[in-house]
GROMACS .gro file of C-alpha atoms in nm:
model
  295
    1MET     CA    1   0.285  -0.799   1.532
    2ILE     CA    2   0.500  -0.565   1.322
    3VAL     CA    3   0.377  -0.452   0.980
    4PHE     CA    4   0.624  -0.353   0.707
    5THR     CA    5   0.516  -0.191   0.380
    6PHE     CA    6   0.752  -0.194   0.082
    7ALA     CA    7   0.693   0.094  -0.157
    8SER     CA    8   0.827   0.263  -0.469
    9GLN     CA    9   0.707   0.520  -0.722
   10LYS     CA   10   0.860   0.340  -1.019
   11GLY     CA   11   0.788  -0.011  -1.141
   12GLY     CA   12   1.058  -0.267  -1.206
   13VAL     CA   13   1.280  -0.180  -0.911
   14GLY     CA   14   1.254  -0.526  -0.752
   15LYS     CA   15   1.008  -0.438  -0.477
   16THR     CA   16   0.813  -0.764  -0.500
   17THR     CA   17   1.128  -0.977  -0.503
   18THR     CA   18   1.261  -0.786  -0.204
   19THR     CA   19   0.936  -0.831  -0.012
   20ALA     CA   20   0.924  -1.202  -0.091
   21ASN     CA   21   1.283  -1.275   0.007
   22LEU     CA   22   1.275  -1.074   0.330
   23GLY     CA   23   0.955  -1.254   0.422
   24ALA     CA   24   1.119  -1.587   0.344
   25ALA     CA   25   1.427  -1.496   0.548
   26LEU     CA   26   1.214  -1.403   0.849
   27ALA     CA   27   1.002  -1.719   0.825
   28SER     CA   28   1.304  -1.944   0.778
   29GLY     CA   29   1.444  -1.799   1.100
   30GLY     CA   30   1.136  -1.889   1.304
   31ALA     CA   31   0.896  -1.594   1.262
   32ARG     CA   32   0.526  -1.633   1.184
   33VAL     CA   33   0.505  -1.435   0.860
   34LEU     CA   34   0.212  -1.308   0.654
   35LEU     CA   35   0.267  -1.154   0.310
   36VAL     CA   36  -0.004  -0.931   0.162
   37ASP     CA   37  -0.010  -0.861  -0.211
   38LEU     CA   38  -0.164  -0.524  -0.307
   39GLU     CA   39  -0.013  -0.533  -0.657
   40LEU     CA   40  -0.275  -0.573  -0.930
   41GLN     CA   41  -0.060  -0.832  -1.112
   42GLY     CA   42  -0.051  -1.059  -0.807
   43GLN     CA   43   0.316  -1.151  -0.848
   44LEU     CA   44   0.393  -1.181  -0.477
   45GLY     CA   45   0.164  -1.481  -0.443
   46VAL     CA   46   0.301  -1.634  -0.761
   47SER     CA   47   0.656  -1.606  -0.624
   48PHE     CA   48   0.552  -1.856  -0.355
   49GLY     CA   49   0.373  -2.089  -0.595
   50GLY     CA   50   0.020  -1.971  -0.532
   51ARG     CA   51  -0.220  -1.772  -0.748
   52ALA     CA   52  -0.514  -1.622  -0.562
   53LYS     CA   53  -0.875  -1.691  -0.656
   54LYS     CA   54  -1.178  -1.492  -0.547
   55PRO     CA   55  -1.283  -1.470  -0.262
   56GLN     CA   56  -0.952  -1.591  -0.110
   57ASP     CA   57  -0.777  -1.268  -0.207
   58ILE     CA   58  -0.698  -0.930  -0.056
   59GLY     CA   59  -0.926  -0.732  -0.289
   60SER     CA   60  -1.230  -0.935  -0.181
   61ALA     CA   61  -1.135  -0.887   0.185
   62LEU     CA   62  -1.107  -0.510   0.141
   63LEU     CA   63  -1.436  -0.488  -0.047
   64ASP     CA   64  -1.617  -0.696   0.213
   65TYR     CA   65  -1.479  -0.485   0.493
   66ILE     CA   66  -1.560  -0.144   0.347
   67ASP     CA   67  -1.911  -0.265   0.247
   68ALA     CA   68  -1.965  -0.393   0.601
   69GLN     CA   69  -1.828  -0.069   0.741
   70ASP     CA   70  -2.077   0.125   0.529
   71ASP     CA   71  -2.360  -0.086   0.673
   72VAL     CA   72  -2.235  -0.033   1.028
   73GLN     CA   73  -2.226   0.343   0.979
   74ASP     CA   74  -2.577   0.342   0.833
   75GLU     CA   75  -2.704   0.145   1.133
   76GLY     CA   76  -2.502   0.339   1.388
   77SER     CA   77  -2.346   0.018   1.524
   78ASP     CA   78  -2.003  -0.030   1.680
   79SER     CA   79  -1.731  -0.041   1.412
   80ASN     CA   80  -1.602  -0.378   1.534
   81SER     CA   81  -1.927  -0.539   1.424
   82ALA     CA   82  -1.816  -0.488   1.063
   83PHE     CA   83  -1.628  -0.817   1.097
   84ASP     CA   84  -1.938  -1.014   1.197
   85SER     CA   85  -2.081  -1.043   0.846
   86MET     CA   86  -1.764  -1.119   0.650
   87THR     CA   87  -1.531  -1.412   0.592
   88PRO     CA   88  -1.241  -1.380   0.840
   89LEU     CA   89  -0.908  -1.272   0.696
   90ARG     CA   90  -0.751  -1.588   0.838
   91GLU     CA   91  -0.963  -1.799   0.603
   92ARG     CA   92  -0.847  -1.613   0.292
   93MET     CA   93  -0.480  -1.702   0.332
   94LEU     CA   94  -0.271  -1.952   0.141
   95ASP     CA   95  -0.047  -2.152   0.373
   96ARG     CA   96   0.299  -2.189   0.214
   97THR     CA   97   0.478  -2.316   0.524
   98VAL     CA   98   0.540  -2.634   0.329
   99LEU     CA   99   0.817  -2.451   0.140
  100LEU     CA  100   1.007  -2.401   0.466
  101LYS     CA  101   0.966  -2.768   0.555
  102GLU     CA  102   1.085  -2.881   0.212
  103ALA     CA  103   1.396  -2.665   0.252
  104GLN     CA  104   1.460  -2.833   0.590
  105PHE     CA  105   1.538  -2.519   0.787
  106ALA     CA  106   1.637  -2.597   1.145
  107ASN     CA  107   1.367  -2.396   1.326
  108PRO     CA  108   1.122  -2.260   1.070
  109GLY     CA  109   0.826  -2.043   1.153
  110THR     CA  110   0.516  -2.020   0.935
  111LEU     CA  111   0.455  -1.857   0.599
  112HIS     CA  112   0.117  -1.740   0.470
  113VAL     CA  113   0.022  -1.530   0.167
  114ILE     CA  114  -0.289  -1.334   0.076
  115GLY     CA  115  -0.274  -1.289  -0.299
  116SER     CA  116  -0.425  -1.044  -0.543
  117VAL     CA  117  -0.679  -1.095  -0.823
  118MET     CA  118  -0.635  -0.811  -1.071
  119GLY     CA  119  -0.998  -0.719  -1.139
  120VAL     CA  120  -1.102  -0.750  -0.776
  121THR     CA  121  -0.808  -0.554  -0.639
  122ASP     CA  122  -0.869  -0.283  -0.900
  123ARG     CA  123  -1.232  -0.260  -0.791
  124ALA     CA  124  -1.123  -0.231  -0.428
  125ARG     CA  125  -0.892   0.055  -0.527
  126THR     CA  126  -1.185   0.235  -0.693
  127GLU     CA  127  -1.419   0.187  -0.397
  128ILE     CA  128  -1.160   0.304  -0.146
  129ALA     CA  129  -1.084   0.611  -0.356
  130LYS     CA  130  -1.455   0.699  -0.365
  131ARG     CA  131  -1.467   0.704   0.014
  132GLY     CA  132  -1.163   0.927   0.052
  133TRP     CA  133  -0.915   0.931   0.337
  134GLY     CA  134  -1.171   0.795   0.583
  135ALA     CA  135  -1.137   0.450   0.425
  136THR     CA  136  -0.757   0.450   0.423
  137PRO     CA  137  -0.714   0.256   0.753
  138CYS     CA  138  -0.921  -0.039   0.621
  139LEU     CA  139  -0.627  -0.278   0.574
  140ARG     CA  140  -0.486  -0.189   0.913
  141LYS     CA  141  -0.819  -0.281   1.073
  142LEU     CA  142  -0.822  -0.612   0.885
  143LEU     CA  143  -0.469  -0.696   0.997
  144GLU     CA  144  -0.557  -0.621   1.359
  145SER     CA  145  -0.799  -0.914   1.340
  146VAL     CA  146  -0.506  -1.158   1.290
  147ALA     CA  147  -0.251  -0.987   1.515
  148GLU     CA  148  -0.234  -1.287   1.748
  149ASN     CA  149  -0.151  -1.523   1.462
  150PHE     CA  150   0.155  -1.348   1.318
  151ASP     CA  151   0.478  -1.188   1.429
  152ILE     CA  152   0.546  -0.997   1.108
  153VAL     CA  153   0.339  -0.881   0.810
  154LEU     CA  154   0.499  -0.762   0.484
  155ILE     CA  155   0.291  -0.570   0.230
  156ASP     CA  156   0.380  -0.533  -0.138
  157THR     CA  157   0.236  -0.224  -0.306
  158PRO     CA  158   0.162  -0.080  -0.650
  159PRO     CA  159   0.436   0.146  -0.795
  160SER     CA  160   0.225   0.460  -0.769
  161ALA     CA  161   0.066   0.698  -0.522
  162ASP     CA  162  -0.288   0.565  -0.558
  163ALA     CA  163  -0.555   0.458  -0.309
  164LEU     CA  164  -0.401   0.113  -0.256
  165SER     CA  165  -0.061   0.261  -0.181
  166SER     CA  166  -0.222   0.494   0.073
  167VAL     CA  167  -0.397   0.197   0.234
  168ALA     CA  168  -0.065   0.010   0.256
  169LEU     CA  169   0.118   0.306   0.412
  170ALA     CA  170  -0.159   0.352   0.667
  171ALA     CA  171  -0.144  -0.018   0.759
  172ALA     CA  172   0.229  -0.008   0.829
  173ASP     CA  173   0.431   0.033   1.141
  174TYR     CA  174   0.737   0.081   0.921
  175VAL     CA  175   0.774   0.170   0.554
  176ILE     CA  176   1.074   0.071   0.344
  177ALA     CA  177   1.137   0.230   0.004
  178VAL     CA  178   1.304   0.032  -0.274
  179CYS     CA  179   1.505   0.190  -0.554
  180ASN     CA  180   1.775   0.110  -0.810
  181PRO     CA  181   2.105   0.291  -0.879
  182ARG     CA  182   1.910   0.526  -1.108
  183LEU     CA  183   1.820   0.880  -1.006
  184ALA     CA  184   1.457   0.855  -1.117
  185THR     CA  185   1.394   0.566  -0.878
  186ALA     CA  186   1.588   0.735  -0.598
  187ASP     CA  187   1.362   1.037  -0.626
  188GLY     CA  188   1.072   0.795  -0.592
  189ALA     CA  189   1.209   0.696  -0.250
  190ARG     CA  190   1.193   1.061  -0.147
  191VAL     CA  191   0.827   1.073  -0.256
  192VAL     CA  192   0.754   0.761  -0.051
  193ARG     CA  193   0.916   0.915   0.258
  194ASN     CA  194   0.714   1.235   0.214
  195ASN     CA  195   0.390   1.040   0.173
  196VAL     CA  196   0.462   0.847   0.492
  197GLN     CA  197   0.500   1.172   0.683
  198ARG     CA  198   0.153   1.284   0.570
  199VAL     CA  199  -0.032   0.972   0.683
  200PRO     CA  200  -0.111   1.077   1.044
  201GLU     CA  201  -0.278   1.400   0.930
  202ARG     CA  202  -0.464   1.231   0.646
  203THR     CA  203  -0.598   0.956   0.873
  204GLU     CA  204  -0.693   1.195   1.154
  205GLN     CA  205  -0.410   1.057   1.370
  206ARG     CA  206  -0.537   0.698   1.347
  207CYS     CA  207  -0.224   0.569   1.172
  208HIS     CA  208   0.139   0.654   1.245
  209PRO     CA  209   0.381   0.471   1.014
  210LYS     CA  210   0.753   0.542   1.032
  211PHE     CA  211   0.989   0.561   0.737
  212LEU     CA  212   1.259   0.305   0.813
  213GLY     CA  213   1.493   0.350   0.518
  214THR     CA  214   1.571   0.272   0.155
  215VAL     CA  215   1.683  -0.057   0.004
  216LEU     CA  216   1.911  -0.029  -0.298
  217ASN     CA  217   1.830  -0.316  -0.533
  218GLU     CA  218   2.039  -0.412  -0.837
  219ALA     CA  219   2.330  -0.231  -0.675
  220LYS     CA  220   2.660  -0.211  -0.862
  221SER     CA  221   2.967  -0.397  -0.741
  222PRO     CA  222   3.271  -0.176  -0.671
  223SER     CA  223   3.428  -0.273  -1.003
  224LYS     CA  224   3.115  -0.171  -1.198
  225ARG     CA  225   3.026   0.158  -1.031
  226THR     CA  226   2.883   0.425  -1.260
  227ASP     CA  227   2.860   0.801  -1.219
  228GLU     CA  228   2.483   0.764  -1.180
  229ALA     CA  229   2.527   0.507  -0.902
  230ASP     CA  230   2.749   0.757  -0.718
  231ALA     CA  231   2.490   1.027  -0.778
  232VAL     CA  232   2.219   0.804  -0.629
  233ASP     CA  233   2.428   0.753  -0.316
  234GLY     CA  234   2.463   1.129  -0.287
  235PHE     CA  235   2.092   1.184  -0.343
  236LEU     CA  236   1.989   0.934  -0.074
  237ALA     CA  237   2.228   1.097   0.172
  238LYS     CA  238   2.121   1.453   0.083
  239TRP     CA  239   1.753   1.380   0.145
  240ASP     CA  240   1.808   1.169   0.458
  241LEU     CA  241   1.655   0.861   0.298
  242ALA     CA  242   1.851   0.630   0.528
  243PRO     CA  243   1.988   0.376   0.278
  244PHE     CA  244   2.056   0.034   0.426
  245SER     CA  245   2.421  -0.063   0.418
  246ASN     CA  246   2.330  -0.412   0.296
  247GLU     CA  247   2.243  -0.381  -0.073
  248ILE     CA  248   2.103  -0.635  -0.318
  249ARG     CA  249   2.307  -0.680  -0.634
  250THR     CA  250   2.194  -0.804  -0.972
  251SER     CA  251   2.191  -1.183  -0.988
  252ASP     CA  252   2.054  -1.429  -1.243
  253GLN     CA  253   2.006  -1.670  -0.953
  254ILE     CA  254   1.742  -1.443  -0.797
  255SER     CA  255   1.530  -1.431  -1.112
  256ALA     CA  256   1.582  -1.803  -1.178
  257SER     CA  257   1.441  -1.888  -0.834
  258TYR     CA  258   1.142  -1.663  -0.897
  259GLY     CA  259   1.082  -1.857  -1.219
  260ILE     CA  260   1.023  -2.177  -1.021
  261SER     CA  261   0.807  -2.003  -0.758
  262ARG     CA  262   1.066  -2.019  -0.481
  263PRO     CA  263   1.234  -1.708  -0.339
  264ILE     CA  264   1.608  -1.768  -0.354
  265VAL     CA  265   1.633  -1.756   0.027
  266ILE     CA  266   1.425  -2.076   0.027
  267ASP     CA  267   1.540  -2.225  -0.303
  268GLU     CA  268   1.917  -2.189  -0.251
  269PRO     CA  269   1.988  -2.066   0.104
  270SER     CA  270   2.364  -2.120   0.066
  271TYR     CA  271   2.400  -1.884  -0.231
  272ALA     CA  272   2.557  -1.541  -0.191
  273ALA     CA  273   2.233  -1.374  -0.309
  274SER     CA  274   2.046  -1.542  -0.023
  275ARG     CA  275   2.296  -1.403   0.224
  276TRP     CA  276   2.239  -1.053   0.084
  277TYR     CA  277   1.874  -1.079   0.179
  278GLU     CA  278   1.948  -1.239   0.515
  279ASP     CA  279   2.197  -0.964   0.603
  280LEU     CA  280   1.945  -0.700   0.494
  281THR     CA  281   1.679  -0.866   0.709
  282ASP     CA  282   1.909  -0.851   1.011
  283GLU     CA  283   1.971  -0.482   0.946
  284VAL     CA  284   1.599  -0.410   0.913
  285ILE     CA  285   1.526  -0.578   1.246
  286ALA     CA  286   1.815  -0.394   1.409
  287ARG     CA  287   1.673  -0.060   1.291
  288VAL     CA  288   1.331  -0.149   1.429
  289LYS     CA  289   1.481  -0.232   1.766
  290ALA     CA  290   1.676   0.093   1.765
  291SER     CA  291   1.365   0.288   1.669
  292ARG     CA  292   1.166   0.134   1.952
  293SER     CA  293   1.441   0.190   2.204
  294ALA     CA  294   1.459   0.556   2.109
  295ALA     CA  295   1.081   0.605   2.133
   0.00000   0.00000   0.00000
């Protein structure tokens, strides 16, 4: 199982849409995909036509796990016994594989989502923050319990450096930053990369995510390039933020598909916007393979 976390320091850069469409592209190609929504607004689940309800949500799962972990530590038991008293993560998922079947992909995989309930996820953020860095690997431990059920996990994160973002970075094998052709969001990608590099030390070497690169969303076509777009390209290169060559441009079709709770990769797979995401997905997988070959 490979875990990807998508992160940004600014809201509105298209991180959730990117996560949803890459997940859809992977599942449509045959992968067993799980999407985890750590955004308080819960928009990742909504983009697949499902709104989470307690306790079938990620915040409840995190709260149950850290409470159980507290009990285990008080009793001096083995940490794995924390799972014994809680609802399994597998039972909190919404199965959206039906979307792949409706789209009649040739060899689809599976598609599951664990959504977010705002108040519950916010409470989980508070409880994790109280416990400090020792609680940061909690999501990673939860995902390990379903490793045999999925090939790929994609995590959507809040646009900030809070406790939930730290949890998501610690859970990842690879972290992908998302930005726009605006310098403020490009600098956010640099912050994400720097935070990734600090995770091993902060988790006492329990978690070792790698920064995979930066996705440029709402990219400008050659005929509409601006001076700021050129400056963003220069900034990403200067700070070694590894921008992907396959960019996502602005498209009304992408937002229209979101409006009917279908990522465009599923809703209209023949559209050019769908191919942007599919090409980006291929590039992401190629980078992972290269990273593993070099290790």
